[in-house]
XYZ file of C-alpha atoms in Angstrom:
164
model
C -24.806 -142.795 48.111
C -21.217 -144.121 48.485
C -20.050 -140.884 48.181
C -22.094 -139.661 50.946
C -21.418 -142.660 53.370
C -17.847 -141.940 52.874
C -17.757 -138.289 53.299
C -20.355 -139.186 56.551
C -17.487 -141.432 57.623
C -14.580 -138.666 57.094
C -16.428 -136.233 58.797
C -16.619 -138.701 61.554
C -12.878 -139.625 61.923
C -12.441 -135.722 61.771
C -14.811 -134.798 64.263
C -13.240 -137.737 66.830
C -9.555 -136.369 65.944
C -10.851 -132.796 66.908
C -11.955 -134.262 70.212
C -9.313 -136.335 71.224
C -7.249 -132.907 70.630
C -9.483 -131.220 72.878
C -8.994 -134.301 75.526
C -5.325 -134.125 75.047
C -5.529 -130.183 75.594
C -7.526 -130.619 78.252
C -5.314 -133.637 80.373
C -2.131 -131.477 79.803
C -3.869 -128.341 81.462
C -4.739 -130.554 84.203
C -1.450 -132.559 84.704
C 0.531 -128.953 84.946
C -1.747 -127.134 87.049
C -1.746 -130.241 89.602
C 2.032 -130.601 89.230
C 2.337 -126.975 90.016
C 0.169 -127.391 93.029
C 2.583 -130.565 94.569
C 5.386 -128.963 93.577
C 4.786 -125.746 95.505
C 3.386 -128.334 98.499
C 6.752 -130.101 98.381
C 8.310 -126.489 98.454
C 6.493 -125.808 101.445
C 7.089 -128.818 103.351
C 10.670 -128.373 102.717
C 10.549 -124.746 104.021
C 11.812 -123.362 100.977
C 8.586 -121.989 99.007
C 4.567 -122.773 98.967
C 1.147 -122.678 97.222
C 1.174 -118.952 98.139
C 3.795 -118.213 95.461
C 1.813 -119.104 92.668
C -1.058 -116.497 93.697
C -1.898 -113.925 91.069
C -1.629 -110.504 92.425
C -5.279 -109.931 91.706
C -6.278 -113.513 92.903
C -9.409 -113.603 95.222
C -8.961 -115.881 98.595
C -12.382 -116.967 99.755
C -12.150 -118.449 103.299
C -15.505 -120.286 103.919
C -17.470 -120.784 107.136
C -17.262 -119.029 110.531
C -14.026 -118.676 111.458
C -12.711 -115.412 112.924
C -10.504 -114.575 109.257
C -13.487 -115.968 107.277
C -14.483 -113.733 103.859
C -13.140 -113.387 100.661
C -9.529 -111.507 100.002
C -9.619 -109.435 97.142
C -6.004 -109.600 96.410
C -2.628 -111.596 97.215
C -1.499 -108.840 99.473
C -4.707 -108.727 101.273
C -4.670 -112.323 102.098
C -1.143 -112.417 102.957
C -1.311 -109.090 105.331
C -4.337 -110.191 106.971
C -4.062 -113.905 107.439
C -0.848 -115.725 106.406
C 1.821 -113.377 107.721
C -0.524 -113.092 111.520
C -0.622 -116.562 111.192
C 3.129 -117.623 110.603
C 3.761 -114.970 113.068
C 2.383 -117.197 115.494
C 3.692 -120.251 114.886
C 7.275 -121.885 116.508
C 8.139 -123.094 113.120
C 6.827 -123.942 110.061
C 3.615 -125.688 109.187
C 3.702 -128.930 107.294
C 1.416 -129.553 105.110
C 0.722 -133.489 104.209
C -1.313 -133.709 101.196
C -4.127 -136.648 101.210
C -5.392 -136.617 97.995
C -5.295 -134.053 94.984
C -7.455 -133.662 91.994
C -7.806 -131.535 88.772
C -10.616 -130.734 86.471
C -10.187 -128.483 84.155
C -8.652 -125.080 85.387
C -9.288 -126.274 89.022
C -7.108 -127.879 91.605
C -8.603 -129.504 94.742
C -6.057 -130.462 97.233
C -7.237 -132.425 100.305
C -4.494 -132.196 102.953
C -3.317 -131.956 106.781
C -1.339 -129.371 108.142
C 0.781 -129.120 111.771
C 3.127 -127.405 113.414
C 3.772 -126.134 116.992
C 2.433 -122.171 117.903
C 4.456 -119.939 120.271
C 3.125 -121.360 123.303
C 4.582 -124.690 122.531
C 1.290 -126.646 121.877
C 0.168 -128.269 118.633
C -1.579 -126.964 115.606
C -3.063 -129.255 113.205
C -5.485 -129.034 111.124
C -7.472 -130.488 108.004
C -7.985 -128.493 104.668
C -9.584 -128.664 101.101
C -8.487 -125.988 98.657
C -10.061 -125.248 95.563
C -7.712 -123.574 93.190
C -9.290 -121.942 89.928
C -5.403 -121.743 87.838
C -4.716 -119.809 84.846
C -1.710 -120.158 82.957
C 0.144 -121.867 86.043
C -1.214 -119.081 88.694
C -3.538 -119.412 91.179
C -6.493 -116.727 90.425
C -9.270 -117.821 93.082
C -9.486 -119.742 95.819
C -11.938 -121.327 98.179
C -10.623 -122.991 101.482
C -12.643 -125.307 103.897
C -10.679 -126.314 107.347
C -11.946 -126.662 110.835
C -12.662 -123.254 112.153
C -13.238 -124.411 116.034
C -8.877 -125.572 115.693
C -8.635 -122.561 113.732
C -9.716 -119.621 116.121
C -8.709 -121.578 119.362
C -5.251 -121.281 117.811
C -5.802 -117.517 116.804
C -7.577 -116.116 119.885
C -4.993 -118.362 122.193
C -1.415 -117.163 120.836
C -0.668 -113.623 119.814
C 2.067 -113.114 117.224
C 5.090 -112.098 117.488
C 6.175 -108.770 116.973
C 8.466 -108.530 113.778
C-alpha cells in the first residue's frame, strides 16, 4: 500500500514537471513570436523594414470583408504585388503604425493597431487594423486582416498610384 502511494506521488510529480516544461516551451514560442512582430512594427514605424519581411514565400494572406482587395492571396509575392506595392505607390510618405495591443496564443499573434499616413493627393489616410498572424519558426505562414473597408476603398479609388 505504502509503495503504491509513493509510486502514485512519483508519477504525479513527473507528470507535473512535464506540464511545466510544455508550458515554458509554449510561453517561449509565444514570447518569441510576439517579440518578432513588435520588432517588425518598430522597423515599419522607423521606415527600416516591416512585418511583410516576416512573410514566408508560400504564406497566405486573407483580407476579410468587402473591400476592393478582399480575397485570399496564395503567396507572399501575390499579396505584395496586388496590395502592398500598389498601396504604397499611392502614399506620399510611409504609413506609420501604432500598436494599440498585441496578443499571443500558441503560434498565433494578434495585432490591433492604427496606421496613418498622407496620400499622394495630400489627404490623410487613417485606418484601424486587426491582423491574426499564424507563425512557424519566426515566419508568418497565414494571415487574416480586418480593417475599415470604406476608408480603404475611398483611398484606393481616389488616389492613382504613381508610376515607377
